[in-house]
Rosetta silent file (secondary structure, phi, psi, omega in degrees, C-alpha in Angstrom):
SEQUENCE: MTDEKESTFLVTHVESDSAVLKDVHDGQVHTLSSNPGLAVDDAVEATVAPDPPMEVTYQVVEVAERRSLSIEESDEPPTVHERELAAETETGELAREERAGVGEIHVLTPPEEDTADAVADVIDDREATLSRAARLGVNRVEVRSEPGVVSVRYMP
SCORE:     score description
SCORE:     0.000 S_00000001
   1 L     0.000  134.027 -160.632   69.080 -143.176   95.542 S_00000001
   2 L   -92.865  -34.224 -175.958   72.370 -144.445   95.029 S_00000001
   3 L   -86.983   23.564  157.925   71.270 -147.521   92.877 S_00000001
   4 L   -64.382  145.751 -177.002   69.663 -145.561   90.047 S_00000001
   5 E  -137.454  122.008 -167.889   70.143 -146.704   86.762 S_00000001
   6 E   -97.461   93.462  172.525   69.826 -144.402   83.796 S_00000001
   7 E  -130.842 -154.551  158.591   69.121 -146.306   80.027 S_00000001
   8 E  -110.487  140.453 -168.840   67.116 -146.917   77.132 S_00000001
   9 E  -144.717  125.806  167.389   64.635 -149.703   78.073 S_00000001
  10 E   -90.604  141.025  178.764   62.313 -151.792   75.833 S_00000001
  11 E   -98.821   96.066 -155.327   59.141 -152.337   77.065 S_00000001
  12 E  -104.302   11.356  175.964   58.173 -156.314   76.512 S_00000001
  13 E  -159.600  133.258  153.472   55.119 -156.779   79.054 S_00000001
  14 E  -137.505  164.631 -173.934   52.595 -154.705   80.626 S_00000001
  15 L  -128.736  164.124  174.877   49.666 -155.016   83.289 S_00000001
  16 L   -73.239  -24.782  170.685   47.628 -152.342   84.565 S_00000001
  17 L  -105.532  -13.669  174.681   49.912 -152.374   87.550 S_00000001
  18 L  -134.000 -169.231 -168.394   53.073 -153.390   86.644 S_00000001
  19 E  -166.831  151.538  160.775   55.402 -153.277   83.480 S_00000001
  20 E  -103.079  108.785 -175.934   58.393 -155.196   82.208 S_00000001
  21 E  -105.875  139.199  143.316   61.619 -153.001   80.790 S_00000001
  22 E  -101.352  123.828 -175.564   64.465 -154.674   79.321 S_00000001
  23 E   -80.287  138.570 -179.264   67.593 -152.482   79.019 S_00000001
  24 L   -58.254  -30.794 -160.616   68.864 -152.622   75.165 S_00000001
  25 L   -88.507  -42.714 -171.917   72.290 -152.006   76.300 S_00000001
  26 L  -125.875  -11.219  179.383   73.136 -154.901   78.661 S_00000001
  27 L    86.004   -0.535  179.365   70.016 -157.082   78.685 S_00000001
  28 L   -76.392  133.898  172.621   68.919 -156.815   82.307 S_00000001
  29 E   -98.427  153.357 -164.658   65.181 -156.903   82.794 S_00000001
  30 E  -119.144  104.472  168.208   63.491 -154.706   85.073 S_00000001
  31 E   -72.336  114.351  172.585   60.001 -155.503   86.887 S_00000001
  32 E   -75.403  134.476  178.218   58.267 -152.347   87.538 S_00000001
  33 L   -78.841    1.115 -166.604   56.154 -152.356   90.924 S_00000001
  34 L  -164.980  129.062  159.132   53.840 -149.988   88.939 S_00000001
  35 L   -82.329   96.092 -163.923   52.924 -148.930   85.449 S_00000001
  36 L   -70.837   24.540 -156.600   53.427 -145.246   84.400 S_00000001
  37 L   134.893  -27.754 -155.210   51.859 -145.473   81.379 S_00000001
  38 L   -77.357  173.083  167.672   53.586 -147.626   79.241 S_00000001
  39 L  -142.621  163.095 -178.382   53.041 -150.085   76.571 S_00000001
  40 L   -66.018  149.084  177.597   54.388 -152.845   75.016 S_00000001
  41 L    69.806   32.878  167.504   56.960 -152.280   72.255 S_00000001
  42 E   -94.337  162.135  159.085   57.566 -148.701   73.660 S_00000001
  43 E  -103.753  131.305 -165.481   61.089 -147.228   73.868 S_00000001
  44 E  -134.114  116.408  169.108   61.830 -145.623   77.076 S_00000001
  45 E   -88.830  125.661 -174.433   64.858 -143.349   77.690 S_00000001
  46 E  -163.418  172.078  171.872   64.354 -143.445   81.881 S_00000001
  47 E  -125.063  121.682  177.133   65.860 -143.762   85.193 S_00000001
  48 E  -119.438  168.282 -177.924   64.502 -146.708   87.362 S_00000001
  49 E  -136.359  157.846  171.551   65.504 -147.479   90.991 S_00000001
  50 E   -88.685  140.143 -170.468   65.034 -150.387   92.916 S_00000001
  51 L   -70.895  140.420  168.500   61.943 -150.612   95.271 S_00000001
  52 L   -78.009  147.952    1.486   63.092 -150.626   99.268 S_00000001
  53 L   -98.531  -33.188 -160.847   63.618 -152.967  101.296 S_00000001
  54 L   -92.075   14.171 -165.411   63.901 -155.909   99.114 S_00000001
  55 L     2.118   65.931  171.150   64.776 -154.252   95.873 S_00000001
  56 L  -107.386    3.100  173.982   63.420 -156.997   93.758 S_00000001
  57 L  -134.108  164.091  166.954   61.131 -154.578   91.505 S_00000001
  58 E  -134.241 -178.944 -169.724   61.661 -150.918   90.662 S_00000001
  59 E  -124.591  147.246  169.816   59.983 -147.872   89.956 S_00000001
  60 E   -73.531  114.674  176.772   60.386 -145.353   87.197 S_00000001
  61 E   -88.374  -32.306 -173.604   62.113 -142.118   88.614 S_00000001
  62 E  -159.975  144.268 -168.607   62.143 -140.257   85.493 S_00000001
  63 E  -126.473  123.039  177.948   60.956 -140.818   81.719 S_00000001
  64 E  -105.224  -31.958  166.281   63.189 -138.327   79.516 S_00000001
  65 E  -162.318  157.587 -178.102   61.604 -139.568   76.341 S_00000001
  66 E  -148.166  120.770 -178.205   59.236 -142.325   75.139 S_00000001
  67 E  -139.705  133.866 -169.594   58.465 -143.413   71.958 S_00000001
  68 E   -50.247  120.249  164.484   56.278 -146.050   70.111 S_00000001
  69 L  -114.282  153.410 -161.307   58.081 -148.820   67.895 S_00000001
  70 E  -148.002  159.428 -173.664   56.799 -150.651   65.288 S_00000001
  71 E  -135.231  112.896  168.808   58.170 -153.736   62.888 S_00000001
  72 E  -127.277  154.996  172.464   56.448 -154.172   59.130 S_00000001
  73 E   -96.632  139.218 -179.999   57.087 -156.216   56.380 S_00000001
  74 L   -95.262  154.982  153.505   57.081 -153.862   53.114 S_00000001
  75 L   -63.629  -21.091  177.338   55.806 -155.035   49.632 S_00000001
  76 L   -82.255  147.858 -169.694   58.608 -153.434   48.333 S_00000001
  77 L   -66.195 -175.194 -173.136   61.689 -154.880   47.005 S_00000001
  78 L   -80.891  130.594  174.158   65.031 -154.378   48.396 S_00000001
  79 L   -62.808  165.864 -170.544   66.653 -150.878   46.887 S_00000001
  80 H   -60.414  -42.025  179.570   69.116 -151.152   44.122 S_00000001
  81 H   -51.738  -58.951 -169.651   71.726 -150.170   46.955 S_00000001
  82 H   -55.693  -35.406  178.228   70.820 -152.999   49.186 S_00000001
  83 H   -53.595  -46.194  165.855   70.994 -155.323   46.255 S_00000001
  84 H   -42.610  -55.732  177.768   74.405 -154.273   45.799 S_00000001
  85 H   -68.889  -39.359  173.529   75.540 -154.708   49.101 S_00000001
  86 H   -56.647  -41.001  154.212   74.054 -157.902   49.174 S_00000001
  87 H   -55.761  -25.028  165.507   75.983 -158.945   45.962 S_00000001
  88 L   -94.878   12.933  167.163   79.217 -158.277   47.662 S_00000001
  89 L   -93.046  137.528  178.427   78.022 -160.627   50.632 S_00000001
  90 L   -63.103  146.702  154.876   78.865 -164.110   51.220 S_00000001
  91 L   -52.552  145.966  161.501   75.341 -166.198   51.455 S_00000001
  92 L   100.815  -21.896 -157.634   74.513 -166.765   54.907 S_00000001
  93 L  -107.296  171.240 -170.943   76.290 -163.513   55.976 S_00000001
  94 E  -144.565  128.975 -173.455   75.195 -160.026   56.924 S_00000001
  95 E   -98.890  142.184 -179.247   76.061 -156.589   55.817 S_00000001
  96 E  -138.715  120.545  175.997   75.528 -153.487   58.038 S_00000001
  97 L  -124.144  122.460  175.057   75.546 -149.952   56.812 S_00000001
  98 L   -57.360  132.088  178.711   74.869 -146.654   58.602 S_00000001
  99 L   -69.650  154.133  178.409   71.863 -144.884   56.969 S_00000001
 100 L   -54.884  128.285  177.926   72.186 -141.109   55.987 S_00000001
 101 L    86.207 -124.979 -179.547   70.950 -139.348   59.029 S_00000001
 102 L  -116.645  152.059  173.791   69.735 -141.861   61.805 S_00000001
 103 L   103.009 -178.496 -167.982   69.568 -145.579   61.619 S_00000001
 104 E  -133.904  174.624  177.710   71.054 -148.749   59.967 S_00000001
 105 E  -146.718  118.689 -178.996   70.352 -150.929   56.920 S_00000001
 106 E  -101.425  131.756  167.577   70.962 -154.688   57.995 S_00000001
 107 E  -128.251  133.757  174.048   71.195 -156.687   54.564 S_00000001
 108 E  -114.185  156.903  170.747   71.124 -160.693   54.982 S_00000001
 109 L  -117.860   74.407  167.994   71.898 -163.126   52.302 S_00000001
 110 L   -49.301  169.505 -177.186   69.946 -166.205   52.945 S_00000001
 111 L   -84.550  137.420  171.073   69.966 -169.225   50.452 S_00000001
 112 H   -34.049  -62.957 -163.021   67.225 -168.109   48.171 S_00000001
 113 H   -61.019   -0.128 -176.191   64.936 -170.912   49.211 S_00000001
 114 H  -113.490   -6.698 -166.845   65.163 -169.700   52.930 S_00000001
 115 H   -57.657  -65.697 -170.259   64.411 -165.891   52.301 S_00000001
 116 H   -55.212  -43.656  161.587   60.712 -166.307   53.538 S_00000001
 117 H   -46.045  -66.805  174.741   62.156 -168.052   56.668 S_00000001
 118 H   -56.415  -36.787  176.863   64.920 -165.282   57.561 S_00000001
 119 H   -71.297  -32.942 -171.128   62.181 -162.330   57.007 S_00000001
 120 H   -72.083  -52.476 -170.875   59.636 -164.580   59.471 S_00000001
 121 H   -62.751  -29.749  174.399   62.729 -164.850   61.964 S_00000001
 122 H   -70.738  -39.438 -160.599   63.424 -160.942   61.966 S_00000001
 123 H  -104.507  -27.380  171.743   59.674 -160.119   62.526 S_00000001
 124 H   -65.600  -69.006 -175.114   59.068 -163.066   64.930 S_00000001
 125 L   -57.736   47.648 -176.599   62.325 -162.245   67.144 S_00000001
 126 H   -44.977  -56.075 -166.390   60.401 -158.826   68.042 S_00000001
 127 H   -63.425  -19.800 -174.659   62.561 -158.151   71.363 S_00000001
 128 H  -103.421  -29.663  178.613   65.833 -158.446   69.773 S_00000001
 129 H   -69.797  -38.262  177.734   64.698 -156.653   66.583 S_00000001
 130 H   -60.337  -47.119 -178.900   62.974 -153.900   68.745 S_00000001
 131 H   -81.666  -13.510  151.513   65.740 -153.564   71.269 S_00000001
 132 H   -54.490  -48.489  166.482   68.153 -152.924   68.196 S_00000001
 133 H   -56.922  -66.678 -174.711   65.731 -150.291   67.031 S_00000001
 134 H   -50.141  -42.266  163.816   65.500 -148.831   70.332 S_00000001
 135 H   -47.477  -44.830 -161.774   69.544 -148.717   70.783 S_00000001
 136 H   -87.073    5.177 -160.463   69.910 -147.198   67.328 S_00000001
 137 L    48.607   35.158 -170.872   67.112 -144.383   68.270 S_00000001
 138 L  -117.072 -177.131 -159.278   64.920 -144.895   65.467 S_00000001
 139 L  -117.379  -21.637 -176.452   61.139 -145.696   65.865 S_00000001
 140 E  -132.389  168.445 -166.622   60.486 -148.212   62.891 S_00000001
 141 E  -142.214  109.783  165.882   61.827 -151.414   61.466 S_00000001
 142 E  -129.231  146.885 -164.457   60.793 -152.228   57.867 S_00000001
 143 E  -104.505  136.166  155.248   61.698 -155.587   56.275 S_00000001
 144 E  -113.066  138.513 -175.184   62.123 -156.016   52.611 S_00000001
 145 E  -155.824  152.936  158.868   63.153 -159.108   50.753 S_00000001
 146 E  -137.956  169.277  169.579   63.557 -160.907   47.407 S_00000001
 147 L   -49.250  108.174  174.045   65.129 -164.296   46.935 S_00000001
 148 L   110.931  -21.335 -172.286   68.198 -164.342   48.288 S_00000001
 149 E  -135.142  118.162  160.040   68.233 -160.713   49.781 S_00000001
 150 E  -105.213  136.367  163.261   66.446 -159.201   53.239 S_00000001
 151 E  -106.849  136.982  171.136   67.049 -155.675   53.898 S_00000001
 152 E  -117.659  104.551 -168.888   66.219 -154.799   57.473 S_00000001
 153 E  -100.669  119.943  170.974   65.921 -151.052   57.433 S_00000001
 154 E   -89.244   92.576 -166.861   66.098 -149.318   60.890 S_00000001
 155 E  -116.532  171.074  172.511   64.667 -145.834   60.380 S_00000001
 156 L   -73.047    0.000    0.000   63.414 -142.732   62.245 S_00000001
C-alpha cells in the first residue's frame, strides 16, 4: 500500500473492536477498524494504512514499539534546579530544559494563587501532556509544585 503512514501515535480511545490513534507529530486522528490489543494512554510506534475501498478507517500494518504512559502528581516539591529555573522565568511563562539522558523538564511560573489550577490543567489535559511524552520518547510524566512553581518532568 502506498498510503501507509509510519509515526508515533497516542491511543486516545479503545473498544473491543476498534481504537482511535492520534499522531503526536501532526495531530491527525486515525480510527482503526480493529483493535490489535491497544489500551488508552499507550504510545505506539506503528505503521497504519487506510482500509479499502473508502479509506475512512485504518488498520495497523506493523507495531515497532508500544509503551504505556502515565501522569502522576508527586508530593515532592520541585527540585532546587527547577526552583532556580523558575526564579529566572517571568511569572506566567514556561522554561524548558532537556533532562540528562532522555526527556525534558518544563517549569511553569503561575501566579502563586493559581498554582493548583496550573497543576490541574497539566493533569486534566491528558491528551496534550501524553502526546508530548510520546513525542519525547518517555513513559512517565511527573508533576511537582509549590506556590508559584510547577515542574512537569517528562521521564523514561
